[in-house]
Amino acid sequence: MKPIVRKTPQMETKEKLTLWVTLMVSFTLCISVLAMVFSFLLGLWAKEVDNAEIFKMISPAFSTLIGGMIGFLSGIKLMQNEDTKPKEPK
């Protein structure tokens, strides 16, 4: 009796590229968020730094970075789903 061999489908080039771009953007987002949180914490406990000034400077950048990266990731995933939909005949 022969064992059942299942072939796993190979990823296409576009799928590989989408995966790697998604991983790089996610990694960059994680590093950026960790750096900003670390600077928040340093500014929070540093006696010579005014907390209001630190939060005033970093908050807009934090919001912009998070929003941009999440929008980029969402766009990639939405476009990936758009390509896999079957075309409707006219």
Tab-separated table of N, CA, C and O in Angstrom:
chain	number	residue	atom	x	y	z
A	1	MET	N	0.841	-1.175	0.000
A	1	MET	CA	0.000	0.000	0.000
A	1	MET	C	0.888	1.241	0.000
A	1	MET	O	1.781	1.376	0.837
A	2	LYS	N	0.614	2.173	-0.934
A	2	LYS	CA	1.398	3.396	-1.055
A	2	LYS	C	0.836	4.470	-0.128
A	2	LYS	O	-0.372	4.581	0.037
A	3	PRO	N	1.717	5.250	0.472
A	3	PRO	CA	1.227	6.356	1.307
A	3	PRO	C	0.618	7.448	0.424
A	3	PRO	O	1.008	7.638	-0.723
A	4	ILE	N	-0.344	8.126	0.971
A	4	ILE	CA	-1.000	9.217	0.247
A	4	ILE	C	-0.107	10.447	0.332
A	4	ILE	O	0.250	10.899	1.417
A	5	VAL	N	0.275	10.950	-0.825
A	5	VAL	CA	1.131	12.128	-0.892
A	5	VAL	C	0.270	13.312	-1.299
A	5	VAL	O	-0.364	13.294	-2.352
A	6	ARG	N	0.234	14.296	-0.453
A	6	ARG	CA	-0.534	15.501	-0.747
A	6	ARG	C	0.422	16.586	-1.198
A	6	ARG	O	1.406	16.882	-0.521
A	7	LYS	N	0.134	17.148	-2.319
A	7	LYS	CA	0.956	18.239	-2.819
A	7	LYS	C	0.419	19.548	-2.255
A	7	LYS	O	-0.767	19.846	-2.361
A	8	THR	N	1.311	20.289	-1.648
A	8	THR	CA	0.910	21.598	-1.149
A	8	THR	C	1.034	22.595	-2.292
A	8	THR	O	2.002	22.549	-3.056
A	9	PRO	N	0.069	23.462	-2.441
A	9	PRO	CA	0.146	24.434	-3.543
A	9	PRO	C	1.303	25.407	-3.314
A	9	PRO	O	1.525	25.877	-2.196
A	10	GLN	N	2.042	25.661	-4.354
A	10	GLN	CA	3.158	26.594	-4.282
A	10	GLN	C	2.637	28.029	-4.328
A	10	GLN	O	1.662	28.327	-5.020
A	11	MET	N	3.301	28.884	-3.582
A	11	MET	CA	2.901	30.289	-3.585
A	11	MET	C	3.382	30.950	-4.869
A	11	MET	O	4.486	30.699	-5.336
A	12	GLU	N	2.540	31.786	-5.435
A	12	GLU	CA	2.920	32.535	-6.619
A	12	GLU	C	3.829	33.687	-6.212
A	12	GLU	O	3.929	34.035	-5.038
A	13	THR	N	4.471	34.292	-7.180
A	13	THR	CA	5.402	35.385	-6.913
A	13	THR	C	4.697	36.560	-6.250
A	13	THR	O	5.222	37.146	-5.304
A	14	LYS	N	3.495	36.887	-6.724
A	14	LYS	CA	2.758	38.012	-6.137
A	14	LYS	C	2.387	37.723	-4.687
A	14	LYS	O	2.445	38.607	-3.838
A	15	GLU	N	2.009	36.487	-4.385
A	15	GLU	CA	1.676	36.121	-3.004
A	15	GLU	C	2.906	36.189	-2.115
A	15	GLU	O	2.823	36.641	-0.967
A	16	LYS	N	4.050	35.748	-2.620
A	16	LYS	CA	5.291	35.833	-1.843
A	16	LYS	C	5.662	37.281	-1.569
A	16	LYS	O	6.042	37.632	-0.449
A	17	LEU	N	5.544	38.115	-2.600
A	17	LEU	CA	5.865	39.527	-2.439
A	17	LEU	C	4.931	40.181	-1.427
A	17	LEU	O	5.380	40.937	-0.559
A	18	THR	N	3.647	39.868	-1.519
A	18	THR	CA	2.676	40.420	-0.567
A	18	THR	C	2.997	39.974	0.847
A	18	THR	O	2.933	40.770	1.790
A	19	LEU	N	3.358	38.720	1.009
A	19	LEU	CA	3.712	38.207	2.334
A	19	LEU	C	4.924	38.939	2.891
A	19	LEU	O	4.917	39.385	4.041
A	20	TRP	N	5.976	39.085	2.086
A	20	TRP	CA	7.196	39.732	2.575
A	20	TRP	C	6.980	41.210	2.869
A	20	TRP	O	7.491	41.730	3.860
A	21	VAL	N	6.222	41.887	2.023
A	21	VAL	CA	5.943	43.302	2.291
A	21	VAL	C	5.130	43.448	3.569
A	21	VAL	O	5.397	44.312	4.404
A	22	THR	N	4.148	42.569	3.753
A	22	THR	CA	3.331	42.608	4.966
A	22	THR	C	4.188	42.347	6.199
A	22	THR	O	4.048	43.034	7.218
A	23	LEU	N	5.088	41.375	6.114
A	23	LEU	CA	5.967	41.087	7.245
A	23	LEU	C	6.909	42.252	7.541
A	23	LEU	O	7.131	42.598	8.711
A	24	MET	N	7.458	42.873	6.509
A	24	MET	CA	8.375	44.004	6.725
A	24	MET	C	7.647	45.200	7.330
A	24	MET	O	8.165	45.852	8.246
A	25	VAL	N	6.437	45.487	6.831
A	25	VAL	CA	5.671	46.610	7.373
A	25	VAL	C	5.282	46.326	8.821
A	25	VAL	O	5.370	47.206	9.681
A	26	SER	N	4.883	45.094	9.105
A	26	SER	CA	4.517	44.731	10.482
A	26	SER	C	5.720	44.835	11.416
A	26	SER	O	5.603	45.346	12.535
A	27	PHE	N	6.876	44.369	10.959
A	27	PHE	CA	8.090	44.449	11.773
A	27	PHE	C	8.471	45.909	12.020
A	27	PHE	O	8.801	46.291	13.149
A	28	THR	N	8.398	46.741	10.977
A	28	THR	CA	8.717	48.155	11.120
A	28	THR	C	7.753	48.831	12.082
A	28	THR	O	8.156	49.645	12.919
A	29	LEU	N	6.474	48.483	11.989
A	29	LEU	CA	5.481	49.046	12.898
A	29	LEU	C	5.792	48.665	14.343
A	29	LEU	O	5.747	49.504	15.235
A	30	CYS	N	6.134	47.411	14.566
A	30	CYS	CA	6.450	46.954	15.929
A	30	CYS	C	7.663	47.687	16.490
A	30	CYS	O	7.643	48.136	17.640
A	31	ILE	N	8.720	47.803	15.695
A	31	ILE	CA	9.926	48.491	16.161
A	31	ILE	C	9.629	49.962	16.452
A	31	ILE	O	10.063	50.511	17.470
A	32	SER	N	8.874	50.610	15.562
A	32	SER	CA	8.552	52.029	15.754
A	32	SER	C	7.705	52.246	17.001
A	32	SER	O	7.936	53.182	17.767
A	33	VAL	N	6.720	51.390	17.196
A	33	VAL	CA	5.860	51.522	18.373
A	33	VAL	C	6.665	51.287	19.648
A	33	VAL	O	6.513	52.024	20.628
A	34	LEU	N	7.525	50.283	19.645
A	34	LEU	CA	8.361	50.038	20.825
A	34	LEU	C	9.280	51.216	21.114
A	34	LEU	O	9.461	51.605	22.278
A	35	ALA	N	9.860	51.821	20.077
A	35	ALA	CA	10.733	52.982	20.279
A	35	ALA	C	9.952	54.160	20.844
A	35	ALA	O	10.434	54.864	21.744
A	36	MET	N	8.737	54.379	20.336
A	36	MET	CA	7.935	55.500	20.837
A	36	MET	C	7.473	55.264	22.268
A	36	MET	O	7.475	56.185	23.085
A	37	VAL	N	7.081	54.045	22.581
A	37	VAL	CA	6.668	53.734	23.950
A	37	VAL	C	7.856	53.894	24.902
A	37	VAL	O	7.711	54.434	26.006
A	38	PHE	N	9.023	53.476	24.469
A	38	PHE	CA	10.232	53.629	25.284
A	38	PHE	C	10.522	55.115	25.535
A	38	PHE	O	10.837	55.515	26.659
A	39	SER	N	10.362	55.951	24.492
A	39	SER	CA	10.603	57.381	24.688
A	39	SER	C	9.524	58.006	25.572
A	39	SER	O	9.809	58.915	26.358
A	40	PHE	N	8.280	57.518	25.459
A	40	PHE	CA	7.227	57.972	26.375
A	40	PHE	C	7.626	57.674	27.820
A	40	PHE	O	7.496	58.512	28.708
A	41	LEU	N	8.082	56.457	28.050
A	41	LEU	CA	8.438	56.064	29.412
A	41	LEU	C	9.644	56.838	29.938
A	41	LEU	O	9.679	57.217	31.112
A	42	LEU	N	10.645	57.065	29.092
A	42	LEU	CA	11.790	57.864	29.524
A	42	LEU	C	11.371	59.289	29.865
A	42	LEU	O	11.809	59.840	30.874
A	43	GLY	N	10.524	59.861	29.018
A	43	GLY	CA	10.073	61.225	29.269
A	43	GLY	C	9.170	61.329	30.484
A	43	GLY	O	9.130	62.351	31.155
A	44	LEU	N	8.470	60.251	30.780
A	44	LEU	CA	7.548	60.266	31.907
A	44	LEU	C	8.279	60.347	33.245
A	44	LEU	O	7.848	61.044	34.157
A	45	TRP	N	9.407	59.625	33.350
A	45	TRP	CA	10.114	59.584	34.624
A	45	TRP	C	11.351	60.475	34.698
A	45	TRP	O	11.967	60.578	35.739
A	46	ALA	N	11.707	61.126	33.614
A	46	ALA	CA	12.856	62.037	33.655
A	46	ALA	C	12.441	63.334	34.343
A	46	ALA	O	11.438	63.952	33.981
A	47	LYS	N	13.207	63.741	35.335
A	47	LYS	CA	12.849	64.933	36.111
A	47	LYS	C	13.119	66.225	35.352
A	47	LYS	O	12.437	67.220	35.548
A	48	GLU	N	14.111	66.212	34.474
A	48	GLU	CA	14.462	67.443	33.760
A	48	GLU	C	13.608	67.680	32.512
A	48	GLU	O	13.748	68.696	31.855
A	49	VAL	N	12.713	66.772	32.197
A	49	VAL	CA	11.875	66.896	31.001
A	49	VAL	C	10.426	67.155	31.425
A	49	VAL	O	9.910	66.496	32.321
A	50	ASP	N	9.826	68.135	30.777
A	50	ASP	CA	8.415	68.432	31.035
A	50	ASP	C	7.562	67.401	30.294
A	50	ASP	O	7.654	67.269	29.072
A	51	ASN	N	6.741	66.656	31.026
A	51	ASN	CA	5.931	65.592	30.420
A	51	ASN	C	4.976	66.116	29.349
A	51	ASN	O	4.739	65.455	28.339
A	52	ALA	N	4.428	67.277	29.572
A	52	ALA	CA	3.480	67.832	28.603
A	52	ALA	C	4.163	68.066	27.261
A	52	ALA	O	3.573	67.831	26.206
A	53	GLU	N	5.397	68.517	27.290
A	53	GLU	CA	6.126	68.768	26.047
A	53	GLU	C	6.445	67.470	25.306
A	53	GLU	O	6.363	67.410	24.081
A	54	ILE	N	6.829	66.438	26.037
A	54	ILE	CA	7.125	65.145	25.394
A	54	ILE	C	5.876	64.601	24.711
A	54	ILE	O	5.911	64.202	23.550
A	55	PHE	N	4.757	64.594	25.425
A	55	PHE	CA	3.532	64.064	24.848
A	55	PHE	C	3.041	64.927	23.692
A	55	PHE	O	2.501	64.409	22.717
A	56	LYS	N	3.245	66.242	23.790
A	56	LYS	CA	2.826	67.142	22.722
A	56	LYS	C	3.626	66.876	21.448
A	56	LYS	O	3.104	66.950	20.348
A	57	MET	N	4.903	66.536	21.579
A	57	MET	CA	5.755	66.293	20.417
A	57	MET	C	5.531	64.904	19.814
A	57	MET	O	5.523	64.743	18.602
A	58	ILE	N	5.365	63.897	20.638
A	58	ILE	CA	5.348	62.523	20.144
A	58	ILE	C	3.955	62.047	19.753
A	58	ILE	O	3.819	61.228	18.844
A	59	SER	N	2.922	62.548	20.380
A	59	SER	CA	1.566	62.053	20.113
A	59	SER	C	1.135	62.150	18.653
A	59	SER	O	0.618	61.178	18.102
A	60	PRO	N	1.327	63.270	17.961
A	60	PRO	CA	0.911	63.311	16.545
A	60	PRO	C	1.703	62.331	15.677
A	60	PRO	O	1.139	61.687	14.791
A	61	ALA	N	2.981	62.205	15.945
A	61	ALA	CA	3.789	61.262	15.166
A	61	ALA	C	3.341	59.828	15.430
A	61	ALA	O	3.275	59.007	14.504
A	62	PHE	N	3.034	59.537	16.664
A	62	PHE	CA	2.571	58.200	17.037
A	62	PHE	C	1.261	57.872	16.311
A	62	PHE	O	1.128	56.812	15.698
A	63	SER	N	0.318	58.789	16.330
A	63	SER	CA	-0.973	58.566	15.671
A	63	SER	C	-0.811	58.435	14.161
A	63	SER	O	-1.438	57.577	13.530
A	64	THR	N	0.022	59.275	13.583
A	64	THR	CA	0.241	59.224	12.138
A	64	THR	C	0.887	57.918	11.722
A	64	THR	O	0.475	57.294	10.735
A	65	LEU	N	1.879	57.490	12.462
A	65	LEU	CA	2.582	56.255	12.136
A	65	LEU	C	1.661	55.053	12.249
A	65	LEU	O	1.596	54.220	11.337
A	66	ILE	N	0.922	54.964	13.335
A	66	ILE	CA	0.006	53.848	13.530
A	66	ILE	C	-1.062	53.838	12.443
A	66	ILE	O	-1.324	52.813	11.810
A	67	GLY	N	-1.675	54.975	12.190
A	67	GLY	CA	-2.726	55.055	11.174
A	67	GLY	C	-2.217	54.723	9.783
A	67	GLY	O	-2.869	54.006	9.017
A	68	GLY	N	-1.049	55.224	9.438
A	68	GLY	CA	-0.489	54.956	8.116
A	68	GLY	C	-0.145	53.492	7.908
A	68	GLY	O	-0.447	52.911	6.858
A	69	MET	N	0.483	52.896	8.887
A	69	MET	CA	0.872	51.490	8.764
A	69	MET	C	-0.354	50.573	8.721
A	69	MET	O	-0.404	49.637	7.930
A	70	ILE	N	-1.329	50.848	9.562
A	70	ILE	CA	-2.533	50.012	9.563
A	70	ILE	C	-3.289	50.188	8.252
A	70	ILE	O	-3.781	49.219	7.673
A	71	GLY	N	-3.360	51.395	7.744
A	71	GLY	CA	-3.990	51.621	6.451
A	71	GLY	C	-3.271	50.901	5.325
A	71	GLY	O	-3.888	50.325	4.424
A	72	PHE	N	-1.942	50.915	5.374
A	72	PHE	CA	-1.153	50.229	4.355
A	72	PHE	C	-1.385	48.722	4.392
A	72	PHE	O	-1.607	48.083	3.365
A	73	LEU	N	-1.359	48.152	5.600
A	73	LEU	CA	-1.605	46.714	5.742
A	73	LEU	C	-3.023	46.341	5.298
A	73	LEU	O	-3.233	45.330	4.637
A	74	SER	N	-3.990	47.173	5.652
A	74	SER	CA	-5.369	46.903	5.233
A	74	SER	C	-5.504	46.964	3.722
A	74	SER	O	-6.180	46.133	3.115
A	75	GLY	N	-4.852	47.931	3.105
A	75	GLY	CA	-4.904	48.046	1.657
A	75	GLY	C	-4.292	46.843	0.960
A	75	GLY	O	-4.825	46.355	-0.039
A	76	ILE	N	-3.183	46.351	1.491
A	76	ILE	CA	-2.550	45.164	0.906
A	76	ILE	C	-3.487	43.971	1.003
A	76	ILE	O	-3.686	43.237	0.033
A	77	LYS	N	-4.076	43.775	2.157
A	77	LYS	CA	-4.955	42.617	2.340
A	77	LYS	C	-6.234	42.734	1.508
A	77	LYS	O	-6.716	41.744	0.966
A	78	LEU	N	-6.777	43.940	1.383
A	78	LEU	CA	-7.968	44.122	0.558
A	78	LEU	C	-7.667	43.874	-0.913
A	78	LEU	O	-8.456	43.260	-1.621
A	79	MET	N	-6.529	44.341	-1.375
A	79	MET	CA	-6.153	44.111	-2.774
A	79	MET	C	-5.864	42.640	-3.024
A	79	MET	O	-6.131	42.131	-4.102
A	80	GLN	N	-5.330	41.945	-2.034
A	80	GLN	CA	-5.064	40.513	-2.178
A	80	GLN	C	-6.385	39.761	-2.329
A	80	GLN	O	-6.495	38.862	-3.152
A	81	ASN	N	-7.395	40.123	-1.561
A	81	ASN	CA	-8.702	39.484	-1.670
A	81	ASN	C	-9.380	39.839	-2.988
A	81	ASN	O	-10.135	39.045	-3.530
A	82	GLU	N	-9.142	41.027	-3.493
A	82	GLU	CA	-9.741	41.459	-4.752
A	82	GLU	C	-9.226	40.609	-5.915
A	82	GLU	O	-9.950	40.301	-6.833
A	83	ASP	N	-7.959	40.225	-5.865
A	83	ASP	CA	-7.369	39.428	-6.941
A	83	ASP	C	-7.882	37.997	-6.955
A	83	ASP	O	-7.876	37.343	-7.991
A	84	THR	N	-8.299	37.477	-5.807
A	84	THR	CA	-8.721	36.089	-5.753
A	84	THR	C	-10.200	35.881	-6.081
A	84	THR	O	-10.640	34.767	-6.237
A	85	LYS	N	-10.962	36.977	-6.189
A	85	LYS	CA	-12.380	36.853	-6.531
A	85	LYS	C	-12.521	36.434	-7.991
A	85	LYS	O	-11.796	36.937	-8.853
A	86	PRO	N	-13.465	35.557	-8.288
A	86	PRO	CA	-13.683	35.190	-9.686
A	86	PRO	C	-14.312	36.343	-10.453
A	86	PRO	O	-15.098	37.121	-9.912
A	87	LYS	N	-13.939	36.456	-11.704
A	87	LYS	CA	-14.485	37.518	-12.556
A	87	LYS	C	-15.912	37.172	-12.960
A	87	LYS	O	-16.210	36.049	-13.312
A	88	GLU	N	-16.797	38.165	-12.876
A	88	GLU	CA	-18.183	37.953	-13.262
A	88	GLU	C	-18.330	38.146	-14.770
A	88	GLU	O	-17.815	39.122	-15.320
A	89	PRO	N	-19.035	37.246	-15.419
A	89	PRO	CA	-19.241	37.439	-16.866
A	89	PRO	C	-20.225	38.584	-17.108
A	89	PRO	O	-21.154	38.797	-16.343
A	90	LYS	N	-20.010	39.308	-18.202
A	90	LYS	CA	-20.878	40.447	-18.523
A	90	LYS	C	-22.046	40.023	-19.358
A	90	LYS	O	-22.105	39.156	-20.088
